[in-house]
mmCIF file of N, CA and C in Angstrom:
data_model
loop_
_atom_site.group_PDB
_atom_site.id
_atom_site.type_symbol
_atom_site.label_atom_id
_atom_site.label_comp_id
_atom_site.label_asym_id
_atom_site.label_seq_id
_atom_site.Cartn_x
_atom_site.Cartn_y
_atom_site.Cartn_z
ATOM 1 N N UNK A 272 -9.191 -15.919 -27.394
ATOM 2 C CA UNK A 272 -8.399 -14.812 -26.910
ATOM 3 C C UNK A 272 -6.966 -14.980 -27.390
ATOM 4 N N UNK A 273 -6.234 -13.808 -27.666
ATOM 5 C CA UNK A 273 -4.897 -14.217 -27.911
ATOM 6 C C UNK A 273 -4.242 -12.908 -27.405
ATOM 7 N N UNK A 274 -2.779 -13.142 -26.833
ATOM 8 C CA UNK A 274 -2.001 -12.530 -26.015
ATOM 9 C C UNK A 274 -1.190 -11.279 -27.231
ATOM 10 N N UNK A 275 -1.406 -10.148 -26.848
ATOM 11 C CA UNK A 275 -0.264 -9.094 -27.873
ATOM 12 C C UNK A 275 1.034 -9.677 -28.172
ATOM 13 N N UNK A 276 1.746 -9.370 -29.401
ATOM 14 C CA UNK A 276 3.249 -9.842 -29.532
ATOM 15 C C UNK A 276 3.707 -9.377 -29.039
ATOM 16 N N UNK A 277 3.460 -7.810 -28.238
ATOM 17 C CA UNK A 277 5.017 -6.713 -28.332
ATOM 18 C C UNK A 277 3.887 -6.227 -26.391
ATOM 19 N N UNK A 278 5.287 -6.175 -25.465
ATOM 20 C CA UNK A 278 5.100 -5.671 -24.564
ATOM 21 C C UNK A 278 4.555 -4.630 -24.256
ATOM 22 N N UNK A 279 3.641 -4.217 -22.960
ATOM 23 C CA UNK A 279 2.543 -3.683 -23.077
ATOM 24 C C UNK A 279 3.534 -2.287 -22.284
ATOM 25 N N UNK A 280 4.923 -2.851 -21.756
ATOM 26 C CA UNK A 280 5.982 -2.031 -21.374
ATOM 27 C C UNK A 280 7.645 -2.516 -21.041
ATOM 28 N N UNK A 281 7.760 -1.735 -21.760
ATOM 29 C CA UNK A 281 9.349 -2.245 -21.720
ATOM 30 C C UNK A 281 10.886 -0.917 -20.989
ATOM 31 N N UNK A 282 11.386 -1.789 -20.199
ATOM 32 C CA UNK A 282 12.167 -1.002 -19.477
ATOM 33 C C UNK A 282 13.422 -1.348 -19.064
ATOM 34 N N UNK A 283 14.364 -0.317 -19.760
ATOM 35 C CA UNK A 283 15.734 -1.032 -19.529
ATOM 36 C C UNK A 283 16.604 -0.826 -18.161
ATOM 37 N N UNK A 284 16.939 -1.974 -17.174
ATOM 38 C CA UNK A 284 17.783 -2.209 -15.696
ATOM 39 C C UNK A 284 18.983 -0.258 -16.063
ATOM 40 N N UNK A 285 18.974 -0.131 -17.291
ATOM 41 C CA UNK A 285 20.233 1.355 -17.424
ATOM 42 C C UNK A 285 19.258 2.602 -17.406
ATOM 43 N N UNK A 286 17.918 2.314 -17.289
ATOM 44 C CA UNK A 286 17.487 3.998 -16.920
ATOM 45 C C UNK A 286 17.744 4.548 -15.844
ATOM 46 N N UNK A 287 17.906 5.838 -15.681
ATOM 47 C CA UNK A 287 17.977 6.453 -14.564
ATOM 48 C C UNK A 287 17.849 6.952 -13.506
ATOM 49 N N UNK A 288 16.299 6.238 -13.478
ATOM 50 C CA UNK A 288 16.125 5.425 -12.303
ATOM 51 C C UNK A 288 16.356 4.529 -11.358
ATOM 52 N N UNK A 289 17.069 3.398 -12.308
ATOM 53 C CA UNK A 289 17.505 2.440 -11.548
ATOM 54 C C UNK A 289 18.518 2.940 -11.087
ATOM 55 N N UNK A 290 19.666 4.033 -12.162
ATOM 56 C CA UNK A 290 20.988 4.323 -11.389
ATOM 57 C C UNK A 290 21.136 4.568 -10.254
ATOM 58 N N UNK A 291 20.074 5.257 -9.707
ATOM 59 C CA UNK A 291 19.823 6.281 -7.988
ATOM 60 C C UNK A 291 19.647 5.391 -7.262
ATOM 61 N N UNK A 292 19.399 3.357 -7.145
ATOM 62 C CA UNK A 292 19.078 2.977 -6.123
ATOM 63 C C UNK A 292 21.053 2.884 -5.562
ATOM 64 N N UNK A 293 20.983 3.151 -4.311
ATOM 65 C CA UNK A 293 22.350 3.166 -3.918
ATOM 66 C C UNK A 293 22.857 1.748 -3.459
ATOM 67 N N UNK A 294 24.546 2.110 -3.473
ATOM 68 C CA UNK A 294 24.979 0.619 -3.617
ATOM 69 C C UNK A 294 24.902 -0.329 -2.239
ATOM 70 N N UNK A 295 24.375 0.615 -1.388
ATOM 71 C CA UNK A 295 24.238 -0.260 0.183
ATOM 72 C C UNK A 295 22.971 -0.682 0.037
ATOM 73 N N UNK A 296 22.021 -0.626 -1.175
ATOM 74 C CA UNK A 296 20.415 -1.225 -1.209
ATOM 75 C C UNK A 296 20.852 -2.776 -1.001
ATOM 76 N N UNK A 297 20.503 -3.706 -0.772
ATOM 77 C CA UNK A 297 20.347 -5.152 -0.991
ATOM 78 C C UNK A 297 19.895 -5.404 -2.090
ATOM 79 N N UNK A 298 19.015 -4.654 -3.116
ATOM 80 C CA UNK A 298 19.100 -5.385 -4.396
ATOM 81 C C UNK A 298 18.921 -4.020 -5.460
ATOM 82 N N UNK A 299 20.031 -4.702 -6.585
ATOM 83 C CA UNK A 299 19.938 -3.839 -7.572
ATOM 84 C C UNK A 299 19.142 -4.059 -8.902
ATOM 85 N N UNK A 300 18.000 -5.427 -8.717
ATOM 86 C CA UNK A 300 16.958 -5.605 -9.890
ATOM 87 C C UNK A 300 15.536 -5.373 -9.465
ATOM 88 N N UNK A 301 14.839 -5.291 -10.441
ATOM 89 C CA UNK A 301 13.441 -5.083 -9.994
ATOM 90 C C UNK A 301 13.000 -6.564 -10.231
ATOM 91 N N UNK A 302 12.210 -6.747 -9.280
ATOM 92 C CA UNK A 302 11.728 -8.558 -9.697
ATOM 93 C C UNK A 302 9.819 -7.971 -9.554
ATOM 94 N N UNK A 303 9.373 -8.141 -10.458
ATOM 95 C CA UNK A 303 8.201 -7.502 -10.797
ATOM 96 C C UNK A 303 7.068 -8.619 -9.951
ATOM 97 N N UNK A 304 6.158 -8.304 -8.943
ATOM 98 C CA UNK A 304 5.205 -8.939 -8.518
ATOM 99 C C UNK A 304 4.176 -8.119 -8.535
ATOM 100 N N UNK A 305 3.523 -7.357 -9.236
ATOM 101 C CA UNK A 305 1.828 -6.766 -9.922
ATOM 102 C C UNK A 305 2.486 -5.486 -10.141
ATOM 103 N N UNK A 306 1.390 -5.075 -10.867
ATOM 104 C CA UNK A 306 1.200 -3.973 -11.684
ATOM 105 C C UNK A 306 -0.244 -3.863 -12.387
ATOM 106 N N UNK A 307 -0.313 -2.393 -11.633
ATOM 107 C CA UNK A 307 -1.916 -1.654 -12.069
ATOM 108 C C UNK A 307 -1.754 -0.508 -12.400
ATOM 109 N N UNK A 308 -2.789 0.445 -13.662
ATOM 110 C CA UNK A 308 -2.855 1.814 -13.627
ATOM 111 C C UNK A 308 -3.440 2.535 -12.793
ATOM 112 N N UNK A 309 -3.413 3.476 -12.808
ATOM 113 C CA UNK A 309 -3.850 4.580 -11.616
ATOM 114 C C UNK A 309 -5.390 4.731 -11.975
ATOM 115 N N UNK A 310 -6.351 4.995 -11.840
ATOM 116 C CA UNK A 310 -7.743 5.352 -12.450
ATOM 117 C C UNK A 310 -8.457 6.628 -11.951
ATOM 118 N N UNK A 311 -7.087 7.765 -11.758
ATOM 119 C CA UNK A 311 -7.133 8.847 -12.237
ATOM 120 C C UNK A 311 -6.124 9.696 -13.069
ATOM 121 N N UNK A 312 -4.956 8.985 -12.305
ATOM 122 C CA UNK A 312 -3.701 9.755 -13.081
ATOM 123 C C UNK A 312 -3.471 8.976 -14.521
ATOM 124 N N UNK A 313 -3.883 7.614 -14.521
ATOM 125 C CA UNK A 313 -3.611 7.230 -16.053
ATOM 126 C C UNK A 313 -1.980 6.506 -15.839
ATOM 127 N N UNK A 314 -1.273 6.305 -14.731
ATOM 128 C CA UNK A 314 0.331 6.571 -14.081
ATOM 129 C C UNK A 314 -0.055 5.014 -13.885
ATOM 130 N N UNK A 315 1.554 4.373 -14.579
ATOM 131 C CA UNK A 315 1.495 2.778 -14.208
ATOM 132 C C UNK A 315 1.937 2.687 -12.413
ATOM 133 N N UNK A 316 1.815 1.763 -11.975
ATOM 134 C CA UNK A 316 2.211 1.361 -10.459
ATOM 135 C C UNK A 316 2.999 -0.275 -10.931
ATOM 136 N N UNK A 317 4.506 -0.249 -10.259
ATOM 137 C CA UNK A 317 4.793 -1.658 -10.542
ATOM 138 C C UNK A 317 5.448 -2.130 -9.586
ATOM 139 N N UNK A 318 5.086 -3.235 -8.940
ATOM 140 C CA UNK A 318 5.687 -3.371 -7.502
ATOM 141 C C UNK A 318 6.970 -4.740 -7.340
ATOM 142 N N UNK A 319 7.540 -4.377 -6.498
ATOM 143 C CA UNK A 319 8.267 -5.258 -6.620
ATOM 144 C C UNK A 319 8.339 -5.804 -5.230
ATOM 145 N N UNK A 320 8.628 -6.935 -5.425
ATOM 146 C CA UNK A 320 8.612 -7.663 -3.866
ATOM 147 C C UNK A 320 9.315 -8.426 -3.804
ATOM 148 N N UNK A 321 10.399 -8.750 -3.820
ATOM 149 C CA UNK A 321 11.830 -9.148 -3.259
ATOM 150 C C UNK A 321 12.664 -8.305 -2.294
ATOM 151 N N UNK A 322 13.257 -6.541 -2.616
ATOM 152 C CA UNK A 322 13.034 -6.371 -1.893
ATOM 153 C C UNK A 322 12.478 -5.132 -2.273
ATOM 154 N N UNK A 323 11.216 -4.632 -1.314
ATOM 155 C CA UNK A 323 10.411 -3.621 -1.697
ATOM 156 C C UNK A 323 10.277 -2.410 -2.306
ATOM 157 N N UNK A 324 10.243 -2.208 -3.812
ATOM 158 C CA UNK A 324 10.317 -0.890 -4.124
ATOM 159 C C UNK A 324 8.869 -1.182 -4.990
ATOM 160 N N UNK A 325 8.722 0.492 -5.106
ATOM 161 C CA UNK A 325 7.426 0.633 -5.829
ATOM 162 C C UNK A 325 7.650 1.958 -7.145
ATOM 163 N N UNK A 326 8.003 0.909 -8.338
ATOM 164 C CA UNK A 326 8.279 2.527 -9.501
ATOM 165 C C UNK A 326 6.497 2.525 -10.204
ATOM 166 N N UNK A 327 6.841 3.990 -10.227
ATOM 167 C CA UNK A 327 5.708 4.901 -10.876
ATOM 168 C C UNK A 327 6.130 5.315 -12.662
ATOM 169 N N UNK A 328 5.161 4.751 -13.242
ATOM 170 C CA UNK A 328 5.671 5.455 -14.735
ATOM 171 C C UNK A 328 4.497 6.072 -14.789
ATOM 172 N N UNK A 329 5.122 7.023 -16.016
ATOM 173 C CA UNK A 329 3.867 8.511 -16.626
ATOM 174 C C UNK A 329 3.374 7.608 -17.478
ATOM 175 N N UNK A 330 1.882 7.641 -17.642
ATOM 176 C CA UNK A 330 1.107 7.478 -18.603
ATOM 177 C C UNK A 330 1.724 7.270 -20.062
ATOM 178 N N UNK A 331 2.259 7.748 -20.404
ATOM 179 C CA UNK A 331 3.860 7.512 -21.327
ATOM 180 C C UNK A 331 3.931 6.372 -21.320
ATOM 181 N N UNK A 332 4.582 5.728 -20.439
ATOM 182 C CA UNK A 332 4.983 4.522 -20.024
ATOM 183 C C UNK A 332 6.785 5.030 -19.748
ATOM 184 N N UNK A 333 6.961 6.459 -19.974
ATOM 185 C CA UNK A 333 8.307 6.421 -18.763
ATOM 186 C C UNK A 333 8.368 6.694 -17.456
ATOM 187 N N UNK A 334 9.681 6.094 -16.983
ATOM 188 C CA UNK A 334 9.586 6.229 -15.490
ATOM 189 C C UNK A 334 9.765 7.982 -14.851
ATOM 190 N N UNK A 335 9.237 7.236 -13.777
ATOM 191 C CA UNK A 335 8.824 9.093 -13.098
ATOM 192 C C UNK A 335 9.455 8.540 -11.777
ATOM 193 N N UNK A 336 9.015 7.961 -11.312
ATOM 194 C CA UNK A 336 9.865 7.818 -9.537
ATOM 195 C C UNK A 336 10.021 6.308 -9.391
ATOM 196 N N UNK A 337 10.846 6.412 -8.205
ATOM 197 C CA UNK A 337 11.294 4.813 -8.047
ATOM 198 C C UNK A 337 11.308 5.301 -6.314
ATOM 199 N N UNK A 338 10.134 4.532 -5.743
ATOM 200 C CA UNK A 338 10.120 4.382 -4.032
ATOM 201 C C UNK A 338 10.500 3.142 -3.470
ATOM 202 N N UNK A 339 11.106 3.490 -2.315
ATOM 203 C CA UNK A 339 11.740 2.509 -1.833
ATOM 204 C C UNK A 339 10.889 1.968 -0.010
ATOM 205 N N UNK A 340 10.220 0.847 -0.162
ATOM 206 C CA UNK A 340 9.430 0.953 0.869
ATOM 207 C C UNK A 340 9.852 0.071 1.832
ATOM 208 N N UNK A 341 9.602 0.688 2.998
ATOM 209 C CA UNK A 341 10.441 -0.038 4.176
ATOM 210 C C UNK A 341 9.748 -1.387 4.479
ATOM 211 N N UNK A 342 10.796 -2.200 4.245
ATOM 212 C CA UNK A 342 10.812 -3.691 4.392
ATOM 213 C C UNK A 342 10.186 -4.171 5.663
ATOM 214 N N UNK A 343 9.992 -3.385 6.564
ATOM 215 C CA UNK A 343 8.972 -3.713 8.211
ATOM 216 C C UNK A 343 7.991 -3.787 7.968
ATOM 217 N N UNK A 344 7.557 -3.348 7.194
ATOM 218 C CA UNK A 344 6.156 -2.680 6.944
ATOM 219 C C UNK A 344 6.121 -3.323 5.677
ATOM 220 N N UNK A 345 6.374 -3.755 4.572
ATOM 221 C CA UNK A 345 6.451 -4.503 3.408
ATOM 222 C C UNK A 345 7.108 -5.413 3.539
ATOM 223 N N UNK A 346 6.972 -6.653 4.231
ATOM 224 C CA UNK A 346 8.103 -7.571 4.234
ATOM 225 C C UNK A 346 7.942 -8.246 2.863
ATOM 226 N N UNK A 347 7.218 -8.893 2.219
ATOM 227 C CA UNK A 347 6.656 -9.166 0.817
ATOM 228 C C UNK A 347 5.396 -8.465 -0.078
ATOM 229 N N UNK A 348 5.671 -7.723 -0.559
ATOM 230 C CA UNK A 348 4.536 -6.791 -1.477
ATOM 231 C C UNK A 348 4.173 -7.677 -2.501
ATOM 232 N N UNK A 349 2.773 -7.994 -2.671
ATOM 233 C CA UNK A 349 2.484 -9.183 -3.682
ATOM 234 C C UNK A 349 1.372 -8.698 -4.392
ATOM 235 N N UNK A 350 0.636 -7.719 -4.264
ATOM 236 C CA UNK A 350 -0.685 -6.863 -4.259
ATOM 237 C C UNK A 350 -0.490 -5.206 -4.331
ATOM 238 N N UNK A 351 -1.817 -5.238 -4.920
ATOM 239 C CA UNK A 351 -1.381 -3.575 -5.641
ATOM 240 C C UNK A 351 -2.845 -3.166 -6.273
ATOM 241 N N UNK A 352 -3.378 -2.227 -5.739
ATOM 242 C CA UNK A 352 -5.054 -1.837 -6.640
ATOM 243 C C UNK A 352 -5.058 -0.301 -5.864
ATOM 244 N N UNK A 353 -6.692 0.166 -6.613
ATOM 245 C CA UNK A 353 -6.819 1.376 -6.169
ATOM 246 C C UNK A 353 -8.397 1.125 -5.922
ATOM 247 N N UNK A 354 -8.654 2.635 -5.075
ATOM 248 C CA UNK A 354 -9.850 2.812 -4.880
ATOM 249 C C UNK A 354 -10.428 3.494 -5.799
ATOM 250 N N UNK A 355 -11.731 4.180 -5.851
ATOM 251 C CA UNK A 355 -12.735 5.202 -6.865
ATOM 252 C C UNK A 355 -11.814 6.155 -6.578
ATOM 253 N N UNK A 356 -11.420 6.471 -5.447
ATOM 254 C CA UNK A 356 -10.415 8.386 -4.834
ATOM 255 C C UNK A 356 -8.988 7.721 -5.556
ATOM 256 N N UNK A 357 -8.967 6.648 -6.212
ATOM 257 C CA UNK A 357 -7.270 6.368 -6.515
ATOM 258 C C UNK A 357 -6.751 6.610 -5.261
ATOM 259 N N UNK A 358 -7.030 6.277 -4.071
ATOM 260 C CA UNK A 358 -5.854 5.691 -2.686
ATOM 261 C C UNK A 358 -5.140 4.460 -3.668
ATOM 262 N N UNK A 359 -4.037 4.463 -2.697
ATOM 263 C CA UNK A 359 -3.118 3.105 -3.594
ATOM 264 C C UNK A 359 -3.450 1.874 -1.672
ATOM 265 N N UNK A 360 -3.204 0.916 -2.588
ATOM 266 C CA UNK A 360 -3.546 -0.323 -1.130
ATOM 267 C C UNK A 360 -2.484 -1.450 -1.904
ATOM 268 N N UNK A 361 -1.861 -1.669 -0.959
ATOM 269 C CA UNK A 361 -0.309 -2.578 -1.007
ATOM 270 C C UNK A 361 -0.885 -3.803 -0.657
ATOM 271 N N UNK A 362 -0.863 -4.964 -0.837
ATOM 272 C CA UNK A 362 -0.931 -6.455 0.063
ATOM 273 C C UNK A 362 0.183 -7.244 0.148
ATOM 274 N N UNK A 363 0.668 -7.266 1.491
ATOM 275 C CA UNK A 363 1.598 -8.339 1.800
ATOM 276 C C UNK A 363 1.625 -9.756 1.535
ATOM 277 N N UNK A 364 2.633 -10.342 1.220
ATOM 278 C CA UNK A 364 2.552 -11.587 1.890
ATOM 279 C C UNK A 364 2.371 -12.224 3.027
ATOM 280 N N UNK A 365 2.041 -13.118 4.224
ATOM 281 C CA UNK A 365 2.739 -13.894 5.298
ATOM 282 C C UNK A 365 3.894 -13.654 5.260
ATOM 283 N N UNK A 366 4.290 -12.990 6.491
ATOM 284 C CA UNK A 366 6.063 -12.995 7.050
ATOM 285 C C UNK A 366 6.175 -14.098 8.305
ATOM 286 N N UNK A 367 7.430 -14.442 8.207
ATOM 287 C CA UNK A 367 7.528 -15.210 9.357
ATOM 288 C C UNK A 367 6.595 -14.848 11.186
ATOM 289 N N UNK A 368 6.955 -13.838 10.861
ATOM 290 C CA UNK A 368 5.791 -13.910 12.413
ATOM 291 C C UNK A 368 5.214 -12.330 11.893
ATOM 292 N N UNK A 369 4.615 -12.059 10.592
ATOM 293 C CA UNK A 369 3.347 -11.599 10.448
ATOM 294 C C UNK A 369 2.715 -12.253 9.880
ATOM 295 N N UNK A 370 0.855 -11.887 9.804
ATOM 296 C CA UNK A 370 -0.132 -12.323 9.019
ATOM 297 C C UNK A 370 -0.064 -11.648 7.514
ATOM 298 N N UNK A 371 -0.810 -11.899 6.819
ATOM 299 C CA UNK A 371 -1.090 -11.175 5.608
ATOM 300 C C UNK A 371 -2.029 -10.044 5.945
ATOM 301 N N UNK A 372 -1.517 -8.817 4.708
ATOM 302 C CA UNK A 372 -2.202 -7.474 5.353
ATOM 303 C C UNK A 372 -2.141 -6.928 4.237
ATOM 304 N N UNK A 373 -3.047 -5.914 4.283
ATOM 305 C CA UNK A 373 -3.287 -4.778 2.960
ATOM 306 C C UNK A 373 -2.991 -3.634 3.317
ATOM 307 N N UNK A 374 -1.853 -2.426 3.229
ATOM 308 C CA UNK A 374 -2.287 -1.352 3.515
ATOM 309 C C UNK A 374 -2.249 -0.114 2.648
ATOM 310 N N UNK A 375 -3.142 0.190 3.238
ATOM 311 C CA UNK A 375 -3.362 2.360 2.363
ATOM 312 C C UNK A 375 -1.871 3.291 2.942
ATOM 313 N N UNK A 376 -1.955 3.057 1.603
ATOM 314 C CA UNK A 376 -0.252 4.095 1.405
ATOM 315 C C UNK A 376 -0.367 5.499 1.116
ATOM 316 N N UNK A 377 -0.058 6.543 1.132
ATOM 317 C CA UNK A 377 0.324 7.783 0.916
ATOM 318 C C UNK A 377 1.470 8.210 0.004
ATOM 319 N N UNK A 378 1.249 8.472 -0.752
ATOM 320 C CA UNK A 378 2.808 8.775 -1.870
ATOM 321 C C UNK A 378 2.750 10.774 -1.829
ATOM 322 N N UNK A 379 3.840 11.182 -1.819
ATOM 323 C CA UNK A 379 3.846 12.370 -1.299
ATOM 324 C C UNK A 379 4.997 12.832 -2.518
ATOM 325 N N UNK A 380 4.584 13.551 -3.055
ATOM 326 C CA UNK A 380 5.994 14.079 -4.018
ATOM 327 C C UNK A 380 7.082 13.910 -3.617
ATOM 328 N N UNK A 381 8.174 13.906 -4.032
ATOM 329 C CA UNK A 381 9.609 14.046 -3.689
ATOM 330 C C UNK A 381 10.100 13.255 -2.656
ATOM 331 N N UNK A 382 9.158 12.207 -1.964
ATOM 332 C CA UNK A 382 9.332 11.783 -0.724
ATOM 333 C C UNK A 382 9.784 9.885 -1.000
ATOM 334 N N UNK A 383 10.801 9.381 -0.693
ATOM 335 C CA UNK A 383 10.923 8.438 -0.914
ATOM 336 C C UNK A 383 10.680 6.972 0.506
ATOM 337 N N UNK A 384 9.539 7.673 0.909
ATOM 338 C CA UNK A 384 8.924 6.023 2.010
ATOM 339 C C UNK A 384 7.404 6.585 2.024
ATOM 340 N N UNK A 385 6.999 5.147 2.709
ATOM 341 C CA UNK A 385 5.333 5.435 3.265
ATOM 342 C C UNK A 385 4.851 6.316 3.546
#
């Protein structure tokens, strides 16, 4: 087996996406913990879990939305898949006084949480 030379996606911290996260966020990088395609829309999913956002790219491979998911409910996002209906399912890490958990998310146009 051998690994491609050239990234399967590449994305620069100056798109304009990133510009919109605001400056009272706690973090202004994406620290990448999984990434899956959609297996209907063809739409990348890339999660980040430091602190929780979830960007969506078009089949393209440009970005389309950047969600920002509430850290109560995502204290560490480490996990990321779909079902046959393409539901999206998140998996946590262990938080200090939670267990580890998976949950079925809802993404709603224009809507930036759970």
């Amino acid at each position: 087996m051998e690994l491609d030379k050239e990234p399967l996606i590449n994305i620069s911290m100056d798109d304009k996406v990133f510009a919109e996260i605001p400056n009272s966020h706690p973090s202004r990088y994406f620290y990448l913990s999984e990434i899956a395609q959609h297996p209907i829309t063809e739409e990348y999913y890339i999660l980040e879990g430091r602190t929780p956002k979830l960007l969506i790219l078009n089949p393209d491979k440009s970005t389309k939305t950047l969600i920002y998911l509430d850290s109560t409910l995502f204290p560490q996002p480490e996990g990321l898949t779909f079902d046959g209906e393409g539901r999206v399912f998140i998996s946590n890490e262990e938080d200090k006084n939670e267990p580890q958990n998976i949950q079925l998310i809802e993404i709603k146009e224009n809507k930036q949480k759970k």
